[in-house]
Short mmCIF file of C-alpha atoms in Angstrom, two decimals:
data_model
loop_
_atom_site.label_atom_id
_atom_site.label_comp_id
_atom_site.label_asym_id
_atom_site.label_seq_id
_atom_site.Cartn_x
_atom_site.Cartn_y
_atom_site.Cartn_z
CA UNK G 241 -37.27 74.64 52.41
CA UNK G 242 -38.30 72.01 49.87
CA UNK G 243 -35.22 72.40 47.31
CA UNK G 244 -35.29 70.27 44.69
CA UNK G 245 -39.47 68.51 44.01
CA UNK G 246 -39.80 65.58 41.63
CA UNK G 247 -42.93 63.91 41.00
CA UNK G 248 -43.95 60.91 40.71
CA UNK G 249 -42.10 59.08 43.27
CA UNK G 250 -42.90 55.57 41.65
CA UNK G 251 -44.17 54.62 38.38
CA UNK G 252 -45.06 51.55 36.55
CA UNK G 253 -45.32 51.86 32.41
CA UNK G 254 -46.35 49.78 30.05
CA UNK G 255 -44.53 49.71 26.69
CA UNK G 256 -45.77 52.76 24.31
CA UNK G 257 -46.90 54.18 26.98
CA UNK G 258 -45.78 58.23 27.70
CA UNK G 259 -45.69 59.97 30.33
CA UNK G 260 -43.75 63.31 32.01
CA UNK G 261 -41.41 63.68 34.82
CA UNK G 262 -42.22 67.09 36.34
CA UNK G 263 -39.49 68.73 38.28
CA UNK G 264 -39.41 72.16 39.88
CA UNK G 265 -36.69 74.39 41.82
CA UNK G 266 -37.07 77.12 44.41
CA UNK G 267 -33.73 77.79 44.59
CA UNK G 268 -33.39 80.41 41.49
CA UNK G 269 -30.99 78.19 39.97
CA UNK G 270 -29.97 78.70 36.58
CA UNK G 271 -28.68 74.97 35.48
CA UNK G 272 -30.84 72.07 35.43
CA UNK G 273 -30.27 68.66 34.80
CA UNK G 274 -32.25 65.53 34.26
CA UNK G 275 -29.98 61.61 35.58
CA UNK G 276 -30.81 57.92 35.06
CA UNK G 277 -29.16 55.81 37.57
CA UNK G 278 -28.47 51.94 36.45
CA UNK G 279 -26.65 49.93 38.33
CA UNK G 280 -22.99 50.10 37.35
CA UNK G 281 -23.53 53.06 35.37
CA UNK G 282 -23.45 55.28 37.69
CA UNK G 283 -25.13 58.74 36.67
CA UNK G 284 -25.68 59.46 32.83
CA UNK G 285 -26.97 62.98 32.28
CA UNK G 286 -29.92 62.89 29.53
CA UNK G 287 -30.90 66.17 29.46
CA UNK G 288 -28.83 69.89 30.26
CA UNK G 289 -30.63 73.24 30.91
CA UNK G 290 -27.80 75.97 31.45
CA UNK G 291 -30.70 78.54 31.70
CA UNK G 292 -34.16 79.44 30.64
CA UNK G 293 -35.20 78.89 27.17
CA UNK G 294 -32.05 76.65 26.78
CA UNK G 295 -31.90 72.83 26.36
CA UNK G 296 -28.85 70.59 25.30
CA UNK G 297 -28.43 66.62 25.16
CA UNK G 298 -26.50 64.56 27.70
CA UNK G 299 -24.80 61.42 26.87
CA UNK G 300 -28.04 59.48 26.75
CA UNK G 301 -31.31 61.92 25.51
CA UNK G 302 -32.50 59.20 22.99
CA UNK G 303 -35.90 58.34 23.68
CA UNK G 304 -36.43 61.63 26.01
CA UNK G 305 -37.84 65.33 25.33
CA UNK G 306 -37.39 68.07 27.70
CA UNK G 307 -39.12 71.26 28.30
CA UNK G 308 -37.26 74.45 30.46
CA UNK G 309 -41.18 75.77 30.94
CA UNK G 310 -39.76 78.04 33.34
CA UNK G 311 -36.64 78.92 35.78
CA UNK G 312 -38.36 76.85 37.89
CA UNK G 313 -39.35 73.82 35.90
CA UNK G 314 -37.68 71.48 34.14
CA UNK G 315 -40.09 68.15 32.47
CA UNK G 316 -38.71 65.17 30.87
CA UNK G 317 -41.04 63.31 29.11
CA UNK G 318 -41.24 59.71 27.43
CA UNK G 319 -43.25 59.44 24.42
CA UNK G 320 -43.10 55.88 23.86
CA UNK G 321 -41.43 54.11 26.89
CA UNK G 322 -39.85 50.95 26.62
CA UNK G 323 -38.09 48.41 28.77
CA UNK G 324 -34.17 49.86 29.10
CA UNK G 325 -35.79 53.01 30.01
CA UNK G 326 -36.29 51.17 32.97
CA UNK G 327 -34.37 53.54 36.00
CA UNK G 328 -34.05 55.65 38.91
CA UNK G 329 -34.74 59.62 37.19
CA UNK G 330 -33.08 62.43 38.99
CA UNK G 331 -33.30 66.01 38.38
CA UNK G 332 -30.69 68.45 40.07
CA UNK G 333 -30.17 72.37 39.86
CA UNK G 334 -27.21 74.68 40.87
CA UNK G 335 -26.55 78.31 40.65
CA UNK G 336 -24.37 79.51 37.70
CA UNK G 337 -20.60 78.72 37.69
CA UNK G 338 -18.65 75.95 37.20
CA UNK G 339 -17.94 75.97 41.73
CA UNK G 340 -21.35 75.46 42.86
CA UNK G 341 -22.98 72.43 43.56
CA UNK G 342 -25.92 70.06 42.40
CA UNK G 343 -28.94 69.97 44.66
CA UNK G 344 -31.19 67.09 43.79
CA UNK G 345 -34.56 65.65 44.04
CA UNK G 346 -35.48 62.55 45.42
CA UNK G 347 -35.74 61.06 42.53
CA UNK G 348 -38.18 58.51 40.13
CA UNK G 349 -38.47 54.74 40.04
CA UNK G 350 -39.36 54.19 36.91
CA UNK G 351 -40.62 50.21 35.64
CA UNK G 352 -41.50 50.07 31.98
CA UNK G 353 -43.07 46.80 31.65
CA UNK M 220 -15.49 64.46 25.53
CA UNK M 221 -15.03 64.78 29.37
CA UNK M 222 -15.36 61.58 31.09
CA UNK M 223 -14.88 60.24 34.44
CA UNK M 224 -13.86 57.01 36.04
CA UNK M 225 -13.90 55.44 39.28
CA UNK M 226 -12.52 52.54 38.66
CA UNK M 227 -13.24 50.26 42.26
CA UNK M 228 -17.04 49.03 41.97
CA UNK M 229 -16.80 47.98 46.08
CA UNK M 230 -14.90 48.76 49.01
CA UNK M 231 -13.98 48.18 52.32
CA UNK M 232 -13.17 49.59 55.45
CA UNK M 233 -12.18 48.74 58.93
CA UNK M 234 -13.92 51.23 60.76
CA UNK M 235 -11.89 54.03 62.64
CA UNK M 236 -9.53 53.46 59.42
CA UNK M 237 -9.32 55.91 56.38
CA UNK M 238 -10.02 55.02 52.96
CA UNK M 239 -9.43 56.31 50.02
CA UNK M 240 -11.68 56.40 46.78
CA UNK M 241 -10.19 56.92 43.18
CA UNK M 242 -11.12 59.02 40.89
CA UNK M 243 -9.58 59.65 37.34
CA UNK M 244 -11.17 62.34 35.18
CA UNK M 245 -10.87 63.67 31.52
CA UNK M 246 -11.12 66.93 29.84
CA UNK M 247 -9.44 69.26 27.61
CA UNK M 248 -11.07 72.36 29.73
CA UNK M 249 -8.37 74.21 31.40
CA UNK M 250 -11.04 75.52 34.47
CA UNK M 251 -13.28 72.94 35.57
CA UNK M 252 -14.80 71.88 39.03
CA UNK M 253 -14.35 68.15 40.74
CA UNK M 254 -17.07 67.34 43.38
CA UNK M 255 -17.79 63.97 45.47
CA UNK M 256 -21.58 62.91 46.57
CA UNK M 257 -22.67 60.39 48.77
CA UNK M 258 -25.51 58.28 48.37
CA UNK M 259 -26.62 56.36 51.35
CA UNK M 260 -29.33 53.07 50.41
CA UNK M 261 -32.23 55.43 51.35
CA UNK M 262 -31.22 57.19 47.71
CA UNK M 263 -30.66 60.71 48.38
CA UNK M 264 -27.56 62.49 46.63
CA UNK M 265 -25.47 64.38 49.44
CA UNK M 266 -22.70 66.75 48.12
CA UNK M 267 -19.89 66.17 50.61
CA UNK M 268 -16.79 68.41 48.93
CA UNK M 269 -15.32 70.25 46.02
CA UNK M 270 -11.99 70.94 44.22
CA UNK M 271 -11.59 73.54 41.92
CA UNK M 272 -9.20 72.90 39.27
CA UNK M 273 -6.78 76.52 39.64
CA UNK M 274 -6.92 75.49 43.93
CA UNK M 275 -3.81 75.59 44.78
CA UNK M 276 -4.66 73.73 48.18
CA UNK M 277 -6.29 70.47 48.73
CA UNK M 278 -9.89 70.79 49.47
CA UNK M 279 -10.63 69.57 53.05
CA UNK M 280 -14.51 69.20 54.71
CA UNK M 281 -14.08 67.88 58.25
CA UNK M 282 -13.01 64.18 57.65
CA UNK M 283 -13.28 63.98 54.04
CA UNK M 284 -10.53 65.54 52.32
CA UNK M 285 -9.54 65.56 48.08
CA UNK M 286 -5.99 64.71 46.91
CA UNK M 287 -6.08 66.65 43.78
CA UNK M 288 -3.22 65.30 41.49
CA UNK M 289 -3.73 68.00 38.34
CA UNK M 290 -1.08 66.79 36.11
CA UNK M 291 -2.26 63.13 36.79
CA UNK M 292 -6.37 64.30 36.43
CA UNK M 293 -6.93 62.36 39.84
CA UNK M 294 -9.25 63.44 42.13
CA UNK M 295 -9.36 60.92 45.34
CA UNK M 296 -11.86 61.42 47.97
CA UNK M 297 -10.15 60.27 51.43
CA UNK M 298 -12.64 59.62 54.51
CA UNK M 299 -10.71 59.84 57.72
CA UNK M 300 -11.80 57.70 60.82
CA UNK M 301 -14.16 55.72 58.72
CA UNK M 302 -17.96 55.76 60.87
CA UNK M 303 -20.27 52.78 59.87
CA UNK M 304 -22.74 55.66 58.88
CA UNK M 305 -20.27 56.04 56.01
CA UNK M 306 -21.61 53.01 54.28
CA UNK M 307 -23.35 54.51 50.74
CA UNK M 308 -22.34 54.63 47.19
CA UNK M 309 -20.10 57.65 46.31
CA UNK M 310 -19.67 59.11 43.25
CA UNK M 311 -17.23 61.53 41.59
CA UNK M 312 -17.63 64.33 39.36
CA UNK M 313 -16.66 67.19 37.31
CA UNK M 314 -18.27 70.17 35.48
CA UNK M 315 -16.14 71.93 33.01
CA UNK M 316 -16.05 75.77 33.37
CA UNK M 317 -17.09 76.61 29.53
CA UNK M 318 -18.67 79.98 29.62
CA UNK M 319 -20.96 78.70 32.35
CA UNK M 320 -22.76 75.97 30.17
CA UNK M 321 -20.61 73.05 31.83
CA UNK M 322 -22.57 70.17 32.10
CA UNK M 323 -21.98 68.46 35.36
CA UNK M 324 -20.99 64.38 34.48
CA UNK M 325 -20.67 61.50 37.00
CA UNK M 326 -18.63 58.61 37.49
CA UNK M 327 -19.67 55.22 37.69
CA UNK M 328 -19.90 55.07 41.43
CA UNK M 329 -17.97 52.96 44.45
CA UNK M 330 -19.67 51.22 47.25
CA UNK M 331 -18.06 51.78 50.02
CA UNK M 332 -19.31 49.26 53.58
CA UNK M 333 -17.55 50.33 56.76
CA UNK M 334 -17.13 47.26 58.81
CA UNK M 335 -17.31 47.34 62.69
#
């Protein structure tokens, strides 16, 4: 019953520094998404994945990459972090359609330092 | 562009009272999908209710219920009998029904404290 599984929980970065997000479904959801959460922002989606092999940009992918490895997976990786990529990630999935809902992980504290 | 806005940051609530939480939303999609989620201070996202846009009838989950203005794009999420355990941040929002590659977008959030 494990839904939506994001790891890491925490992370501390220094600046330049990459690293992945890795986030997996066992839901056999089509759509996956990738959030940052600021504070008075509310959610901004970065990255879109309507289906396998697919990939489009959010409102904020600058500074991101994604890979759809698999119907399963969905990675978002920073290849040079810096300070305002400072957030709380979330991934979510939902079945096809514009009805269903979003399940989501836990999400990522991410400090870039 | 579709966009959405919630335009109170904080609220609050007497508890046993109802509030209501606004929600304005923009698209040019004829079909799209409105949906509220609750975030409580331990982080998790909680769907709670959703409204599609061709419902004819106001969607209704127990005590939250969606007045669904279409011609005004308003979406509000009203809590009945407000329960101090519905203190969280909730947010609004909408996924276009475009040949099922919507991308699901989120308002800015309201904080909603339930007083006692």
């Amino acid at each position: 019953n494990a839904g939506v599984t994001q790891t890491p929980k925490f992370q501390v970065l220094k600046t330049g520094q990459s690293m992945t997000l890795q986030c997996a479904q066992d839901m056999n959801h089509n759509s996956m998404y990738w959030y940052r959460q600021d504070p008075g922002m509310g959610l901004r989606l970065i990255y879109y994945s309507a289906s396998e092999g697919t990939t489009d940009k959010g409102e904020v992918p600058n500074g991101y990459n994604v890979s759809r490895l698999n119907k399963r997976e969905f990675s978002l990786r920073l290849e040079s972090a810096a300070p305002s990529q400072t957030s709380v990630y979330f991934c979510a999935s939902s079945a096809q359609g514009a009805s269903t809902e979003a399940f989501f992980g836990q999400g990522t504290r991410l400090t870039v330092v | 562009a579709q966009k959405i806005t919630q335009t109170q940051p904080g609220m609050f609530v007497q508890e046993k009272e109802a509030v209501t939480l606004d929600c304005t939303y923009d698209t040019s999609d004829q079909s799209y999908g409105l949906f509220w989620y609750k975030q409580p201070s331990s982080g998790e996202m909680i769907f709670l209710i959703y409204q599609g846009s061709y419902d004819e009838q106001n969607a209704t989950e127990g005590r939250y219920s969606l007045n669904f203005q279409k011609a005004r794009k308003s979406a509000n999420l009203v809590i009945s009998a407000s329960q101090l355990g519905d203190s969280a941040m909730y947010f609004c929002a909408m996924r276009p029904y475009s040949g099922n590659t919507g991308k699901l977008i989120f308002g800015q959030g309201t904080t909603l404290q339930v007083k006692p």
